[in-house]
XYZ file of C-alpha atoms in Angstrom:
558
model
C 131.664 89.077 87.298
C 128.496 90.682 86.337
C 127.408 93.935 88.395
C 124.406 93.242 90.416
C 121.534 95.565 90.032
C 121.744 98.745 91.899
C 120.539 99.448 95.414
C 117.851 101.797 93.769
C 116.328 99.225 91.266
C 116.400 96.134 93.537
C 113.387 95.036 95.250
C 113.058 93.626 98.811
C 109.947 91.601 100.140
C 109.927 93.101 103.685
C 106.277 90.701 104.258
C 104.801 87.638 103.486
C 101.539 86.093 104.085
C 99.466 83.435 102.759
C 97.256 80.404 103.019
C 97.963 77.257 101.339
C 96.881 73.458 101.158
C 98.225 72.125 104.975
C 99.676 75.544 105.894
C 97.522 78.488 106.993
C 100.443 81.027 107.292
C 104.349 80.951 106.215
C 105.524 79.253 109.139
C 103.173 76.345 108.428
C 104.174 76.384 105.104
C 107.953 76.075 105.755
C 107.736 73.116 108.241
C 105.310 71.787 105.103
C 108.383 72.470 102.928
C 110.975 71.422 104.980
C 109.513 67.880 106.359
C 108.848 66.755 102.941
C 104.907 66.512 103.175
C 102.010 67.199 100.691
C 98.925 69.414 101.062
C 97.222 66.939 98.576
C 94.394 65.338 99.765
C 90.461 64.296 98.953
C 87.469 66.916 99.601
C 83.823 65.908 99.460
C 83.161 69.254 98.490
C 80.932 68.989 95.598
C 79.187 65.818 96.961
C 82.310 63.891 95.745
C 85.664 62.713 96.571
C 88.425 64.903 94.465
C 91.575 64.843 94.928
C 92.902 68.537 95.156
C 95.049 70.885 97.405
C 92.363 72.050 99.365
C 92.130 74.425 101.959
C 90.271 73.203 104.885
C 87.649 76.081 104.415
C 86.964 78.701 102.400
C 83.539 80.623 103.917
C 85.190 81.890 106.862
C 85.842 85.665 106.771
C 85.573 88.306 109.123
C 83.647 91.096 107.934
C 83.494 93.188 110.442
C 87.442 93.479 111.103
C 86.534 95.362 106.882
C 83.529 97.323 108.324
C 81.207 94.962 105.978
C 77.947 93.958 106.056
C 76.964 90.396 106.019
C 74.758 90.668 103.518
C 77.543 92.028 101.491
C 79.852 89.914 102.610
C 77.732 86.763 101.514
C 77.868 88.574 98.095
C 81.579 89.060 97.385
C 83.750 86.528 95.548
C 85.458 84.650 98.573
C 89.082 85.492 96.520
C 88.018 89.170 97.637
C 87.591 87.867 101.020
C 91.090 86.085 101.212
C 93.002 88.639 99.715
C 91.905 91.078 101.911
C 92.807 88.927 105.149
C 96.091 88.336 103.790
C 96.731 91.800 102.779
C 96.556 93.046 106.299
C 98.565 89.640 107.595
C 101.241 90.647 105.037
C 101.574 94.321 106.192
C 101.755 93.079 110.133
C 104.344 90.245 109.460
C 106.461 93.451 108.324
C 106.158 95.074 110.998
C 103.821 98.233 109.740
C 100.696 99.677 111.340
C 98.030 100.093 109.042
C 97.757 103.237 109.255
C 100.733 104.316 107.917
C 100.107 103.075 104.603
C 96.207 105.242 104.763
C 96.463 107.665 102.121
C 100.073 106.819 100.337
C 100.615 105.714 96.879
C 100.785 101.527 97.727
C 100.101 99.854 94.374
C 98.167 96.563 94.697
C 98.349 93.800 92.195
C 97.016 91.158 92.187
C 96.876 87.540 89.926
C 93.703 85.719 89.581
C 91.885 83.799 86.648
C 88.932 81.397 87.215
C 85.919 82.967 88.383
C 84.014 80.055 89.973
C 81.804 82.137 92.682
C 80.511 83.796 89.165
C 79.288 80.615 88.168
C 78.306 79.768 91.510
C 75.958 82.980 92.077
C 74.268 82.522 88.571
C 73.037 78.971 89.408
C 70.556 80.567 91.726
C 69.389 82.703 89.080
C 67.987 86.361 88.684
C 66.578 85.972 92.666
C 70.747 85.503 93.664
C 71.576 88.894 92.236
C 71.452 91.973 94.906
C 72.753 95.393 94.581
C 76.112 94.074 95.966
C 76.513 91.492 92.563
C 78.603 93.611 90.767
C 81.662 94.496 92.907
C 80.882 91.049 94.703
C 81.479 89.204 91.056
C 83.502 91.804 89.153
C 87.284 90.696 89.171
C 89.038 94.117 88.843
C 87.732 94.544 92.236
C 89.827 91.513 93.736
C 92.770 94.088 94.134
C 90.643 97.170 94.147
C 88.658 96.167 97.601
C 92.280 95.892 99.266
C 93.130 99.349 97.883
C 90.262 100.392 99.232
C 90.040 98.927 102.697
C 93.932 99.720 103.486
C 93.167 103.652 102.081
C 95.860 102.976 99.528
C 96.111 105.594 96.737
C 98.243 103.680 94.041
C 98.272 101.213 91.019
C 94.866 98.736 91.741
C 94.680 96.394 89.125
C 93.622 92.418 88.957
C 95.790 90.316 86.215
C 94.953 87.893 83.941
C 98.105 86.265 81.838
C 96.699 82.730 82.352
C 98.584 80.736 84.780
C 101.635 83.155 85.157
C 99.204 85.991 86.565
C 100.296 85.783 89.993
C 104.386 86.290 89.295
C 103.679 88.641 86.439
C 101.714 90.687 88.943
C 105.171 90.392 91.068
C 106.719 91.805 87.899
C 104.793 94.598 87.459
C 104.469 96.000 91.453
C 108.294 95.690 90.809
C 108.416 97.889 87.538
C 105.556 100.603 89.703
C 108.252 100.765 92.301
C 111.199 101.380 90.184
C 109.727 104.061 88.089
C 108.357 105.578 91.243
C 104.974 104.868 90.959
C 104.421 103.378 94.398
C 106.443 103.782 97.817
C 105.616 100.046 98.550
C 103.177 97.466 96.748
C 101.630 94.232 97.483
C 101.735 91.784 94.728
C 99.555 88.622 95.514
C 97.569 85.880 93.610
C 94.387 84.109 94.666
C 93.073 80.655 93.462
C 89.724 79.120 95.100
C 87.632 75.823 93.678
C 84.664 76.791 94.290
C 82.878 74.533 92.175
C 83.153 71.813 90.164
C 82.953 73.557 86.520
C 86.728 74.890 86.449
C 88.432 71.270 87.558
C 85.713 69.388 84.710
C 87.306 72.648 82.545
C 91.073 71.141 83.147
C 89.991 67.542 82.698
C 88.337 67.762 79.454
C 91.525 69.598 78.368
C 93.731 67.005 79.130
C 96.015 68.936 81.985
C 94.760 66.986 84.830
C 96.741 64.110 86.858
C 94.417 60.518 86.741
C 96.434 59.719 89.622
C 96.093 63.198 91.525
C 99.430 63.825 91.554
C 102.096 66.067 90.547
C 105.490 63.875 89.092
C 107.777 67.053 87.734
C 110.433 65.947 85.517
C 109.764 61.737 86.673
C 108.722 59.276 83.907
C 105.288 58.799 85.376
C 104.377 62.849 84.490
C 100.869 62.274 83.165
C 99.696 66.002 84.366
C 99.227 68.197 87.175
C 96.492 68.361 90.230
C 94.678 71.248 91.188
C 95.431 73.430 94.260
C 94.076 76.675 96.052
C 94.735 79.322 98.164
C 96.706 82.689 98.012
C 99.774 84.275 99.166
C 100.842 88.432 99.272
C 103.979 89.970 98.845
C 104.522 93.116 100.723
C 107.332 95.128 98.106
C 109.704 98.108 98.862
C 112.462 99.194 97.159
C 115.605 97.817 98.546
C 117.436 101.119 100.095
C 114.227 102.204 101.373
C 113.821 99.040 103.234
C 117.199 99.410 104.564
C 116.989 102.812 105.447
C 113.928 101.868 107.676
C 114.914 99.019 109.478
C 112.453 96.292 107.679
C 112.723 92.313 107.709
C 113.726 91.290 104.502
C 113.483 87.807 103.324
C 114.927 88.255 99.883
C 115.174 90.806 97.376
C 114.188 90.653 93.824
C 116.772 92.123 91.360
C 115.348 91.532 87.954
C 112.581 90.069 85.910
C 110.986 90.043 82.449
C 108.467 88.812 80.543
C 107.356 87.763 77.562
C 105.112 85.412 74.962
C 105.884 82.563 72.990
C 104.383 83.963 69.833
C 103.471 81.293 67.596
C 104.174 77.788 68.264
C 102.517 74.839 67.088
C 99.238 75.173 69.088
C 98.018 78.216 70.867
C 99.064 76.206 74.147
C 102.122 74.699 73.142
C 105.101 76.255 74.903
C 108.121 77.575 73.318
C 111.857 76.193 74.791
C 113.297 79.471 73.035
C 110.859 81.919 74.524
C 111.452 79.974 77.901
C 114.787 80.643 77.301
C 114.509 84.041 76.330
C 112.437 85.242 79.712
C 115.300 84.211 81.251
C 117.983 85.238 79.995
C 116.603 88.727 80.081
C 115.814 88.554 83.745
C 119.089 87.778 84.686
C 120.402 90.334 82.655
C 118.459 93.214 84.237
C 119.321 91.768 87.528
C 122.732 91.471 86.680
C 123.179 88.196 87.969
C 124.882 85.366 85.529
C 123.448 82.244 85.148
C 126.571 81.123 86.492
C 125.706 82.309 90.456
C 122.295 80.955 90.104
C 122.351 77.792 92.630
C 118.525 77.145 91.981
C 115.378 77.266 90.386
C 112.138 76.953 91.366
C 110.001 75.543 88.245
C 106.926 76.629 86.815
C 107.054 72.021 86.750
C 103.367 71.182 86.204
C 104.168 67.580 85.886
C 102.891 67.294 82.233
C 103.848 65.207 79.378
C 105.045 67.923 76.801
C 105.426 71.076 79.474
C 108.649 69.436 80.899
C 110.277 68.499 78.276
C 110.457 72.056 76.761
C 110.756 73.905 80.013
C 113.687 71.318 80.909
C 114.910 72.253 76.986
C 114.935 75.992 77.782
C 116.414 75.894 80.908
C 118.892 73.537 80.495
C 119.812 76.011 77.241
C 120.646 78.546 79.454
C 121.643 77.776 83.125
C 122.953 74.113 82.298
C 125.270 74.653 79.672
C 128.869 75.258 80.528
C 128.287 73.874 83.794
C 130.941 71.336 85.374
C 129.039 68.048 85.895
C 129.906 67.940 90.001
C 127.789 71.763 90.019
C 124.431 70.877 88.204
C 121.808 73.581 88.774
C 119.101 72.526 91.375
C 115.675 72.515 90.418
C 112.295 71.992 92.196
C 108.432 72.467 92.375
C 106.277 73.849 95.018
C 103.356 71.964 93.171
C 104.565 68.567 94.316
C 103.810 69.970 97.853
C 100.276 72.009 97.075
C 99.049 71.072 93.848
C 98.696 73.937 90.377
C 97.011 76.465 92.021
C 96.637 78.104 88.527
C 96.615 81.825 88.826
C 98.353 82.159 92.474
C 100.881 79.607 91.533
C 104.030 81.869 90.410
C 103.730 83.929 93.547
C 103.639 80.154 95.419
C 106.574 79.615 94.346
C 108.276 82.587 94.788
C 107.477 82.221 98.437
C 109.116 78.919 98.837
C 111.812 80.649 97.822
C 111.966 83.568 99.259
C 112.131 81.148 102.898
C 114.579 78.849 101.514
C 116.916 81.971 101.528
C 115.953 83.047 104.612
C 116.155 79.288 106.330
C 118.837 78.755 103.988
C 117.874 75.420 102.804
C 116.058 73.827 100.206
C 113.318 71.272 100.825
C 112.899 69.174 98.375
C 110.285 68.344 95.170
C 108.370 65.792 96.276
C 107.384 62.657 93.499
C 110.620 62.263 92.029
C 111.485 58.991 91.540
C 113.196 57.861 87.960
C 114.150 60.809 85.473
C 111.375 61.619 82.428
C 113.728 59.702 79.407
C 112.758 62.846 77.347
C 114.531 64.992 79.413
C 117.856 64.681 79.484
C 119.297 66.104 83.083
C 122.922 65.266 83.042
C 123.179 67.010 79.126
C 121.479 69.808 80.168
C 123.538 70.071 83.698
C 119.906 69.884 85.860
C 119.285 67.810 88.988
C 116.413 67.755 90.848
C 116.330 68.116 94.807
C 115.028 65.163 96.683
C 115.859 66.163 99.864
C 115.880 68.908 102.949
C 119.399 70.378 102.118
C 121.509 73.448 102.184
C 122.025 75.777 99.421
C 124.874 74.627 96.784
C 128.182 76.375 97.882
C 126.291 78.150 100.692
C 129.499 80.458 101.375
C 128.369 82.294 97.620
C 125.647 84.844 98.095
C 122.805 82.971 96.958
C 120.582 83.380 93.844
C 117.524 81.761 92.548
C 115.442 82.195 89.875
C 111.242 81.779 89.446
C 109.555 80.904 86.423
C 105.549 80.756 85.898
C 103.975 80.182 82.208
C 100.576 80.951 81.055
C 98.862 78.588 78.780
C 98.450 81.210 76.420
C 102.581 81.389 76.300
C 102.933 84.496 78.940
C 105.783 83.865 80.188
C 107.592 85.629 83.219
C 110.976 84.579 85.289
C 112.161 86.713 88.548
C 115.688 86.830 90.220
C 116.161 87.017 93.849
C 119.150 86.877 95.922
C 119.821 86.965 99.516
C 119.405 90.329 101.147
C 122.620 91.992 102.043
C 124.254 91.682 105.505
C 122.861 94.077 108.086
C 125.027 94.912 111.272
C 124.574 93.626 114.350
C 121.752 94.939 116.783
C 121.904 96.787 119.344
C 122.787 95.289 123.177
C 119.139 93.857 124.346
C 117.177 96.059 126.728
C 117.456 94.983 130.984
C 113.790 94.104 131.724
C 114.180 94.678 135.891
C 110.374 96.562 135.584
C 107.100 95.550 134.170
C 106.057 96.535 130.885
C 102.345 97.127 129.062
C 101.707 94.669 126.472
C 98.857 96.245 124.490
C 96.126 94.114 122.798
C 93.853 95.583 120.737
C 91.001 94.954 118.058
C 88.036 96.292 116.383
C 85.184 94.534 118.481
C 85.286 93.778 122.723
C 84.891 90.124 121.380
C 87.709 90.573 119.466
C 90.262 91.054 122.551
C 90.333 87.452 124.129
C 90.578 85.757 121.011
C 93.542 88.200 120.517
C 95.077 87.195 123.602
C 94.438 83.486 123.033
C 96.202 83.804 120.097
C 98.954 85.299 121.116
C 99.387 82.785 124.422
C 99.778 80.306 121.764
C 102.450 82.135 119.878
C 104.583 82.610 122.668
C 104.176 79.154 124.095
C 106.158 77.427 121.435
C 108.833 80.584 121.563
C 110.717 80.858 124.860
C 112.801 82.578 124.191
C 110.656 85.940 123.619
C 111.138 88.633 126.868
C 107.918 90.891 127.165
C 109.822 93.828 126.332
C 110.390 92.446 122.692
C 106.566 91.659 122.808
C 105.456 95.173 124.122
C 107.548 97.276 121.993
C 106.387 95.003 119.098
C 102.919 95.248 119.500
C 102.986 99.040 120.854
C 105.164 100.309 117.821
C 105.019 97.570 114.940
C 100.869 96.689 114.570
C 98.116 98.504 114.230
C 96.215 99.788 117.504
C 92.169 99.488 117.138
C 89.649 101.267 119.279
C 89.065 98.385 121.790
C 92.178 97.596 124.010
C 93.652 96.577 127.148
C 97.383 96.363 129.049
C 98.756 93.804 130.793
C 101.779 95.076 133.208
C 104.150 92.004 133.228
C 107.745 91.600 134.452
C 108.178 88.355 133.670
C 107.137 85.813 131.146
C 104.844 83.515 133.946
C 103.659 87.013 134.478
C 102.457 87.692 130.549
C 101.404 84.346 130.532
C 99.032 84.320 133.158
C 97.839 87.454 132.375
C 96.722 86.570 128.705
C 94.845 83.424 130.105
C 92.713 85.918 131.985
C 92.126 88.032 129.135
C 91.487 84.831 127.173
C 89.048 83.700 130.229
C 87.589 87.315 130.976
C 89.662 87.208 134.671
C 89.668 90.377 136.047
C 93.483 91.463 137.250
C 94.619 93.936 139.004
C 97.795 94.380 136.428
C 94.559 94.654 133.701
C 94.059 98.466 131.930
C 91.428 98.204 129.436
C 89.048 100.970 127.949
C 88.200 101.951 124.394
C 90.062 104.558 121.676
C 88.177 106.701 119.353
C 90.726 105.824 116.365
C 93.238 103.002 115.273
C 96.000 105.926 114.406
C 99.224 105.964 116.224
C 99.694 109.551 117.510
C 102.780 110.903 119.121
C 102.468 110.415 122.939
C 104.178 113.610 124.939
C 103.939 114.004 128.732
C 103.102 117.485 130.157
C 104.393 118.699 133.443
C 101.889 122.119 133.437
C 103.234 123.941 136.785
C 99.613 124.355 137.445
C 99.696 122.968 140.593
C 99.242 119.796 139.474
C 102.550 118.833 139.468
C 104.772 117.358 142.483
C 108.242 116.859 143.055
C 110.441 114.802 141.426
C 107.892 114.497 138.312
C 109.318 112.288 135.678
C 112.280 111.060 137.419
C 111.423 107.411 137.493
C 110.740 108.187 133.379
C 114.459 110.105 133.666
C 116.011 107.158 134.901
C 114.199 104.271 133.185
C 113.842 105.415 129.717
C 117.027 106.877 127.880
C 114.924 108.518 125.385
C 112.935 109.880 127.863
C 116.111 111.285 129.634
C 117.771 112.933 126.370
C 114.223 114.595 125.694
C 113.917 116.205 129.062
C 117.759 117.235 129.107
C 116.957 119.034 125.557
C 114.195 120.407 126.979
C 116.052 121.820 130.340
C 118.882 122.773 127.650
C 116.939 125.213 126.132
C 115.251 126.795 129.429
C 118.810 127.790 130.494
């Protein structure tokens, strides 16, 4: 059996965001996954229906959560915009305050490729351009206004390898860690229609769906249909995630990439180089294409891009294969639509849930088999239903694959993360806690609280000590703010439908910091004459921590 890759050189995603055709955030995207539906729908907007995976808008955008001005907000591609919201949204769903990333080497990389809010500007002509143009248009600054927002001191850099930008920029925030480059990264692509140019752009080339959808590996394949929207990837290396307690949904342990070369058109892909990408993947992941139980397609659904991805995989995950253990294949674009330069990264985000849920949903539009692939020969089948992982009792492994159209090719290999023991015996919640809500404007604080009302609503099972602690030690604190003291859930409850509703409560603290930085809180006892007796004891007998502090303390006094 092949050794895996080392604790040192694996990766672990420790935080996902992202916002996708029917599914604003991950947990929208998995129900969207798991209950079979599409994103794909019909937009009016360019005056006319299109059928597209459309988000349901893409001018919203808070600039003054960035410190930007409306005016240059107005003047920045909208892909800067996104990425920036889901930058931060990545960082909080693992559990880090944003400060503590200010100033470190985080690498940011980031895949994009149209530039439609380019073409967009320029239709107004030379009154449309303002001294904000050039970082608003520039694409280098996709990844490079995140860097720059978060304080983040690393690798910046906005890729371009045709459709397989998104998971090559995976690759590389991988390769920055390993060598040392960056202590953590965010890898993330970005894909927005903005207007009509770019989907003409696919049509007149021939890659585009008549029927609007997406039939991977099915006899009626006849192209793909368009999708937007963008995911992040928050990266660490494995034993440093360990070490510090993070969530991890998967971890990456190889990938590679590579080009076809030359082929018989500039866009025609290669089955060897397919192949190839990986084969070498797997290799520097040490993991055999024997233990792979899945893979999630680059599948656009086209007449000669199946055929020869089907060719190369089939080459080398379906050979030697026993016919009751085909490998399992799928394609998130079924679900969402291409969405072109963010699509890799799309689909390594299915996956990375579908270990975590341990399940896989299934590829949606798969009816009768495409007669020029061959799935029983080359041991493939593909999953048309919600189920679980092929001999779930194996640690599970799954493979990615994205291809550019220019034959960039790139294939990752995640597995399961390894088995962390059990926690610690919950916390007796017999007192009331602060729950802190913070955020950069006063207006900012109901909507805050609404939010999170909402959140715990459809979660009963969350005690307000889990939510203090959370939001004290895991988010970032901004300079407006205010407690609730609850003991109970009806208690948080009610209390965050009169922040919602601007009810003033007695159990209500609210007031105004001069910085979002966590500091370290200590508790002086001066002997000044301010002090009374029995000071700290109901801290002494409430809070362990506390209590070993102050026995230190008293240790040392004699």
């Amino acid at each position: 059996m092949p050794t895996h890759q080392p604790a040192q050189h694996a990766v672990a995603v420790i935080g996902i965001s992202c916002r996708l055709p029917g599914a604003p955030d991950p947990e929208a995207f998995w129900t969207l996954l798991r209950e079979g539906r599409s994103g794909i729908g019909t937009s009016g907007r360019w005056g006319t229906p299109e059928r597209g995976g459309f988000l349901d808008a893409v001018d919203g955008f808070d600039a003054s959560y960035f410190g930007i001005s409306p005016r240059e907000a107005a003047a920045m591609d909208p892909r800067q915009r996104l990425v920036l919201e889901l930058g931060v949204e990545a960082v909080e769903d693992a559990g880090i305050p944003l400060a503590h990333l200010r100033g470190t080497d985080a690498g940011v990389f980031v895949g994009a490729i149209w530039d439609d809010y380019t073409t967009l500007t320029h239709t107004f002509g030379a009154d449309a351009i303002t001294r904000h143009t050039m970082t608003g248009l520039h694409r280098g600054i996709i990844a490079n206004r995140l860097s720059y927002a978060l304080g983040l001191r690393g690798p910046s850099l906005t890729v371009d390898t045709g459709q397989s930008s998104s998971l090559v920029a995976v690759h590389l925030a991988c390769e920055s860690l390993r060598k040392g480059e960056s202590t953590v990264a965010l890898a993330a692509g970005v894909n927005l229609m903005i207007v009509p140019d770019s989907t003409r752009t696919a049509a007149a080339f021939g890659g585009l769906s008549p029927d609007g959808q997406s039939y991977v590996f099915d006899a009626r394949a006849n192209g793909f249909v368009r999708g937007e929207g963008g995911c992040v990837v928050l990266l660490k290396p494995l034993a440093a995630a360990i070490a510090d307690g993070d969530p991890v949904y998967c971890v990456i342990r190889g990938s590679a990439v590579n080009n076809d070369g030359a082929t018989d058109g500039l866009t025609v892909p290669s089955a060897a180089a397919q192949a190839d990408v990986v084969r070498a993947a797997q290799r520097r992941a040490g993991v055999a294409a024997g233990e792979v139980q899945y893979i999630e397609l680059h599948g656009t659904g086209t007449v000669v891009g199946d055929p020869i991805e089907a060719s190369g995989l089939g080459s080398v995950i379906g050979s030697g294969r026993a016919p009751e253990r085909p490998m399992v294949v799928g394609s998130v674009k079924t679900n969402i639509g291409h969405l072109e330069g963010a699509a890799g990264i799309a689909g390594l985000v299915k996956t990375a849930l579908a270990i975590r849920h341990r399940e896989i949903p299934a590829s949606l539009n798969f009816r009768t088999p495409n007669p020029a692939i061959p799935l029983d020969e080359l041991g493939l089948t593909v999953r048309q239903k919600l189920g679980p992982w092929p001999d779930d009792t194996r640690p599970l492994h799954a493979g990615v694959s994205s291809f550019g159209m220019g034959g960039t090719n790139c294939h990752v290999v995640v597995s399961e993360p390894p088995t962390r023991p059990s926690s610690a015996p919950q916390a007796p919640t017999d007192h009331a806690v602060p729950v802190l809500i913070s955020g950069r404007t006063p207006r900012a604080l109901p909507a805050q609280a609404e939010r999170l009302r909402s959140y715990l609503t459809g979660r009963p099972d969350l005690r307000p000590i889990d939510v203090g602690f959370s939001l004290a030690a895991t988010r970032t604190v901004h300079e407006h703010r205010c407690f609730l003291l609850a003991a109970d859930r009806d208690a948080l409850l009610d209390g965050l439908d009169g922040v919602a509703d601007g009810r003033i409560d007695p159990a209500l603290i609210s007031g105004s910091g001069t910085t979002g930085e966590h500091r370290p809180l200590g508790f002086l006892f001066a002997g000044q004459g301010a002090q009374r007796v029995g000071m700290g004891r109901g801290l002494y007998e409430r809070f362990p921590v506390f209590a070993r502090a102050l026995d230190e303390v008293l240790e040392c006094l004699g």
